Short mmCIF file of C-alpha atoms and ligand atoms in Angstrom, two decimals:
data_model
loop_
_atom_site.label_atom_id
_atom_site.label_comp_id
_atom_site.label_asym_id
_atom_site.label_seq_id
_atom_site.Cartn_x
_atom_site.Cartn_y
_atom_site.Cartn_z
CA MET A 1 -0.01 0.00 -0.01
CA ALA A 2 1.34 3.44 -0.91
CA GLY A 3 1.78 6.11 1.79
CA PRO A 4 4.31 6.84 4.52
CA ARG A 5 6.76 4.14 5.56
CA PRO A 6 5.80 2.34 8.77
CA VAL A 7 8.16 2.33 11.75
CA VAL A 8 9.08 -0.78 13.74
CA LEU A 9 10.27 -0.27 17.31
CA SER A 10 11.83 -3.36 18.82
CA GLY A 11 14.04 -4.10 21.79
CA PRO A 12 13.99 -5.83 25.15
CA SER A 13 10.96 -5.64 27.36
CA GLY A 14 11.53 -2.67 29.66
CA ALA A 15 13.85 -0.80 27.24
CA GLY A 16 11.32 2.04 26.94
CA LYS A 17 9.54 1.39 23.64
CA SER A 18 6.03 2.24 24.94
CA THR A 19 7.30 5.32 26.73
CA LEU A 20 8.97 6.62 23.59
CA LEU A 21 6.17 5.81 21.20
CA LYS A 22 3.53 7.34 23.45
CA ARG A 23 5.46 10.59 23.40
CA LEU A 24 5.64 10.50 19.61
CA LEU A 25 1.92 9.82 19.30
CA LYS A 26 1.21 12.72 21.67
CA GLU A 27 3.59 15.27 20.16
CA PHE A 28 2.70 14.39 16.60
CA GLU A 29 -1.02 13.74 16.87
CA GLY A 30 -2.43 12.71 13.53
CA VAL A 31 1.01 12.07 12.03
CA PHE A 32 1.66 8.75 13.74
CA GLY A 33 -0.83 5.97 14.44
CA PHE A 34 -0.19 2.93 16.60
CA SER A 35 -0.69 -0.56 15.22
CA VAL A 36 -2.78 -2.06 18.01
CA SER A 37 -1.60 -5.67 18.39
CA HIS A 38 -3.58 -8.60 19.70
CA THR A 39 -2.35 -10.41 22.78
CA THR A 40 -3.46 -13.20 25.05
CA ARG A 41 -1.71 -11.64 28.09
CA LYS A 42 -3.79 -10.00 30.77
CA PRO A 43 -4.15 -6.19 30.71
CA ARG A 44 -1.92 -4.23 33.11
CA PRO A 45 -3.47 -1.50 35.25
CA GLY A 46 -4.11 1.49 33.00
CA GLU A 47 -4.09 -0.47 29.73
CA ALA A 48 -7.20 -0.10 27.61
CA ASP A 49 -8.62 -2.76 25.32
CA GLY A 50 -8.50 -1.59 21.70
CA LYS A 51 -5.93 1.13 22.51
CA ASP A 52 -2.88 -0.54 24.01
CA TYR A 53 -3.80 -4.02 22.74
CA HIS A 54 -6.76 -6.05 21.66
CA PHE A 55 -6.91 -8.41 24.61
CA VAL A 56 -8.15 -11.78 23.45
CA THR A 57 -8.34 -15.41 24.56
CA VAL A 58 -6.01 -18.04 23.14
CA GLN A 59 -8.99 -19.46 21.21
CA GLU A 60 -9.81 -16.08 19.64
CA MET A 61 -6.17 -15.49 18.75
CA GLN A 62 -5.78 -18.95 17.22
CA ARG A 63 -8.96 -18.50 15.20
CA GLY A 64 -7.62 -15.21 13.80
CA ILE A 65 -4.28 -16.79 12.94
CA ASP A 66 -5.94 -19.74 11.24
CA SER A 67 -8.11 -17.49 9.12
CA GLY A 68 -5.11 -15.46 7.93
CA GLU A 69 -5.93 -12.25 9.79
CA PHE A 70 -2.35 -11.69 11.01
CA ILE A 71 0.71 -10.26 9.24
CA GLU A 72 2.87 -11.84 11.89
CA HIS A 73 2.44 -13.48 15.25
CA ALA A 74 4.73 -14.84 17.98
CA VAL A 75 4.79 -16.32 21.44
CA PHE A 76 6.66 -14.08 23.87
CA SER A 77 7.16 -15.02 27.49
CA GLY A 78 4.33 -17.54 27.38
CA ASN A 79 1.75 -15.26 25.76
CA MET A 80 0.66 -14.86 22.13
CA TYR A 81 1.10 -11.54 20.35
CA GLY A 82 0.33 -10.57 16.76
CA THR A 83 -0.10 -7.74 14.29
CA SER A 84 -3.32 -7.99 12.37
CA LYS A 85 -3.67 -6.78 8.80
CA ALA A 86 -6.61 -4.68 10.05
CA ALA A 87 -4.46 -2.93 12.68
CA VAL A 88 -1.93 -1.74 10.12
CA HIS A 89 -4.60 -0.97 7.56
CA ALA A 90 -6.54 1.18 10.05
CA VAL A 91 -3.50 3.47 10.47
CA GLN A 92 -2.40 3.50 6.85
CA SER A 93 -5.86 4.27 5.52
CA GLY A 94 -5.67 7.51 7.49
CA ASN A 95 -2.37 8.25 5.74
CA GLN A 96 -0.55 8.13 9.07
CA ILE A 97 2.86 6.68 9.85
CA CYS A 98 2.12 3.30 11.37
CA ILE A 99 4.22 2.42 14.44
CA LEU A 100 4.65 -1.21 15.36
CA ASP A 101 5.99 -2.31 18.75
CA ILE A 102 7.06 -5.89 18.18
CA ASP A 103 9.58 -8.42 19.45
CA MET A 104 12.55 -9.89 17.61
CA GLN A 105 10.50 -12.76 16.11
CA GLY A 106 8.11 -10.10 14.77
CA VAL A 107 11.00 -8.19 13.20
CA LYS A 108 12.20 -11.31 11.42
CA SER A 109 8.66 -12.09 10.20
CA ILE A 110 7.99 -8.53 9.01
CA LYS A 111 11.25 -8.67 7.02
CA LYS A 112 9.62 -11.37 4.87
CA THR A 113 6.64 -9.13 4.03
CA ASP A 114 6.33 -6.11 1.72
CA LEU A 115 5.62 -3.68 4.59
CA ASN A 116 9.03 -2.02 4.15
CA PRO A 117 9.26 -0.27 7.54
CA ILE A 118 12.14 1.62 9.13
CA TYR A 119 13.55 -0.74 11.77
CA ILE A 120 14.57 0.95 14.99
CA SER A 121 16.16 -0.92 17.87
CA ILE A 122 15.57 0.54 21.36
CA GLN A 123 18.14 -0.70 23.81
CA PRO A 124 18.70 -0.23 27.57
CA PRO A 125 22.11 1.08 28.76
CA SER A 126 22.74 -2.29 30.50
CA VAL A 127 20.97 -5.48 31.55
CA GLU A 128 21.20 -4.29 35.17
CA ILE A 129 19.35 -1.06 34.36
CA LEU A 130 16.82 -3.02 32.32
CA GLU A 131 16.12 -5.24 35.32
CA LYS A 132 15.73 -2.22 37.59
CA ARG A 133 13.26 -0.59 35.15
CA LEU A 134 11.23 -3.76 34.83
CA ARG A 135 11.13 -4.18 38.65
CA ASP A 136 10.25 -0.53 39.22
CA ARG A 137 7.45 -0.77 36.62
CA LYS A 138 5.83 -3.31 38.97
CA THR A 139 3.90 -5.02 36.17
CA GLU A 140 5.61 -8.43 36.16
CA SER A 141 5.63 -11.42 38.47
CA GLU A 142 9.09 -12.70 39.38
CA GLU A 143 8.58 -15.52 36.89
CA SER A 144 7.60 -13.17 34.07
CA LEU A 145 10.47 -10.87 34.94
CA GLN A 146 13.02 -13.67 34.77
CA LYS A 147 11.63 -14.88 31.45
CA ARG A 148 11.79 -11.34 30.01
CA LEU A 149 15.38 -10.88 31.21
CA ALA A 150 16.49 -14.18 29.69
CA VAL A 151 14.92 -13.23 26.31
CA ALA A 152 16.38 -9.76 26.61
CA LYS A 153 19.94 -11.06 27.04
CA ARG A 154 19.57 -13.19 23.91
CA ASP A 155 17.88 -10.45 21.86
CA ILE A 156 20.42 -7.79 22.80
CA GLU A 157 23.04 -10.01 21.10
CA ILE A 158 20.81 -10.82 18.06
CA SER A 159 20.01 -7.13 17.56
CA LYS A 160 23.72 -6.44 16.86
CA GLU A 161 23.45 -8.51 13.64
CA PRO A 162 24.49 -6.15 10.84
CA GLY A 163 21.62 -4.94 8.67
CA LEU A 164 18.85 -6.11 10.99
CA PHE A 165 18.04 -2.60 12.21
CA ASP A 166 18.38 0.72 10.39
CA GLU A 167 19.09 2.54 13.67
CA ALA A 168 19.84 1.63 17.28
CA ILE A 169 19.01 4.05 20.08
CA ILE A 170 20.27 3.52 23.61
CA ASN A 171 17.59 4.74 25.98
CA ASP A 172 19.74 6.02 28.86
CA ASP A 173 18.52 9.59 29.38
CA LEU A 174 14.89 9.66 28.17
CA GLU A 175 15.05 13.21 26.69
CA ASP A 176 18.18 12.29 24.83
CA ALA A 177 16.71 9.06 23.45
CA TYR A 178 13.51 10.80 22.41
CA SER A 179 15.48 13.52 20.59
CA LYS A 180 17.43 10.84 18.74
CA LEU A 181 14.22 9.03 17.79
CA LYS A 182 12.73 12.24 16.43
CA ALA A 183 15.91 12.94 14.48
CA VAL A 184 15.80 9.48 12.89
CA LEU A 185 12.16 10.02 11.89
CA LYS A 186 12.50 13.69 10.91
CA GLU A 187 12.30 13.09 7.19
CA GLU A 188 9.20 10.90 7.47
CA ILE A 189 7.57 13.38 9.87
CA ASN A 190 8.23 16.24 7.48
CA LYS A 191 6.81 14.28 4.55
CA ALA A 192 3.71 13.29 6.48
CA GLN A 193 3.15 16.85 7.72
CA SER A 194 3.61 18.41 4.27
CA SER A 195 1.24 15.89 2.64
CA LYS A 196 -1.37 16.83 5.26
CA ASP A 197 -0.96 20.54 4.59
CA SER A 198 -1.28 20.14 0.83
P1 ADP B 1 8.88 -1.31 27.04
O1 ADP B 1 7.66 -0.75 26.35
O2 ADP B 1 10.07 -1.35 26.14
O3 ADP B 1 8.64 -2.62 27.69
P2 ADP B 1 8.49 0.87 28.95
O4 ADP B 1 8.27 2.01 28.06
O5 ADP B 1 7.27 0.30 29.64
O6 ADP B 1 9.30 -0.31 28.21
O7 ADP B 1 9.59 1.28 30.02
C1 ADP B 1 9.93 0.42 31.11
C2 ADP B 1 9.97 1.25 32.41
O8 ADP B 1 11.13 2.07 32.37
C3 ADP B 1 8.76 2.14 32.60
O9 ADP B 1 8.39 2.14 33.94
C4 ADP B 1 9.28 3.51 32.14
O10 ADP B 1 8.61 4.56 32.82
C5 ADP B 1 10.76 3.43 32.51
N1 ADP B 1 11.66 4.18 31.61
C6 ADP B 1 11.56 4.28 30.27
N2 ADP B 1 12.59 5.02 29.75
C7 ADP B 1 13.35 5.38 30.85
C8 ADP B 1 14.55 6.14 30.96
N3 ADP B 1 15.19 6.69 29.92
N4 ADP B 1 15.04 6.33 32.21
C9 ADP B 1 14.42 5.78 33.27
N5 ADP B 1 13.28 5.04 33.24
C10 ADP B 1 12.75 4.86 32.00
P1 5GP B 2 4.44 -6.50 26.68
O1 5GP B 2 3.80 -7.75 27.29
O2 5GP B 2 5.55 -5.98 27.56
O3 5GP B 2 3.45 -5.45 26.26
O4 5GP B 2 5.13 -6.95 25.30
C1 5GP B 2 6.03 -8.04 25.32
C2 5GP B 2 6.80 -8.06 24.02
O5 5GP B 2 5.87 -8.36 22.92
C3 5GP B 2 7.47 -6.76 23.60
O6 5GP B 2 8.76 -7.11 23.12
C4 5GP B 2 6.64 -6.24 22.47
O7 5GP B 2 7.42 -5.52 21.53
C5 5GP B 2 6.15 -7.54 21.86
N1 5GP B 2 4.93 -7.37 21.04
C6 5GP B 2 3.82 -6.58 21.24
N2 5GP B 2 2.95 -6.73 20.28
C7 5GP B 2 3.48 -7.58 19.38
C8 5GP B 2 3.03 -8.11 18.13
O8 5GP B 2 1.97 -7.80 17.63
N3 5GP B 2 3.89 -9.01 17.54
C9 5GP B 2 5.06 -9.39 18.06
N4 5GP B 2 5.81 -10.26 17.37
N5 5GP B 2 5.50 -8.91 19.23
C10 5GP B 2 4.74 -8.02 19.89
#
């Protein structure tokens, strides 16, 4: 589909992807749109169905996968996640830049499609800081936290693979990371804004 290039944000759980993308969506309202994924995990306090995720049962998710509704799907830390064609289409039909927040398996799957996004890796300054952020977020059980850290250690290594990501941003100081993200997306933002004005 023609229109602005989508943006994939990927990186370990707790690296700051949601924090950064929520700022983008707020600052550039109408320019970016979030691809609302489906998941079988339970909502966290403050998360809204249809906004943060479409929260579904395993049966509902499996039915959608079987009927070809997903561009990609993966199991992460014991829960299913997936990007539906409808989620991306909803954003692109409004001529907005579609942002996808997906894990490493999702990145590899999307690479096999014709979506042609800009791939941005969001990384923590260290595994120790990642663990602290995840603990302080207070959203995970000890079991979930340990699973996420184990996957993070593996994915931090995989993400160094040359050519996998177009850009890597280390989210140490939040303002700094956000400025870098905006700089990477400047051209796309300008294009989207000028096409809206015309
Ligand atoms: P992700 O979406 O990648 O799992 P979050 O955006 O939920 O990560 O961030 C994980 C936690 O770290 C949140 O509690 C968030 O407020 C916090 N956080 C994000 N970026 C920073 C930063 N640069 N410095 C300190 N804390 C941060
Ligand atoms: P969380 O449970 O913290 O919201 O997300 C866990 C992981 O799942 C994160 O790495 C996030 O990027 C990833 N994720 C969220 N939605 C999708 C999706 O639709 N597809 C894939 N492959 N991963 C997703």
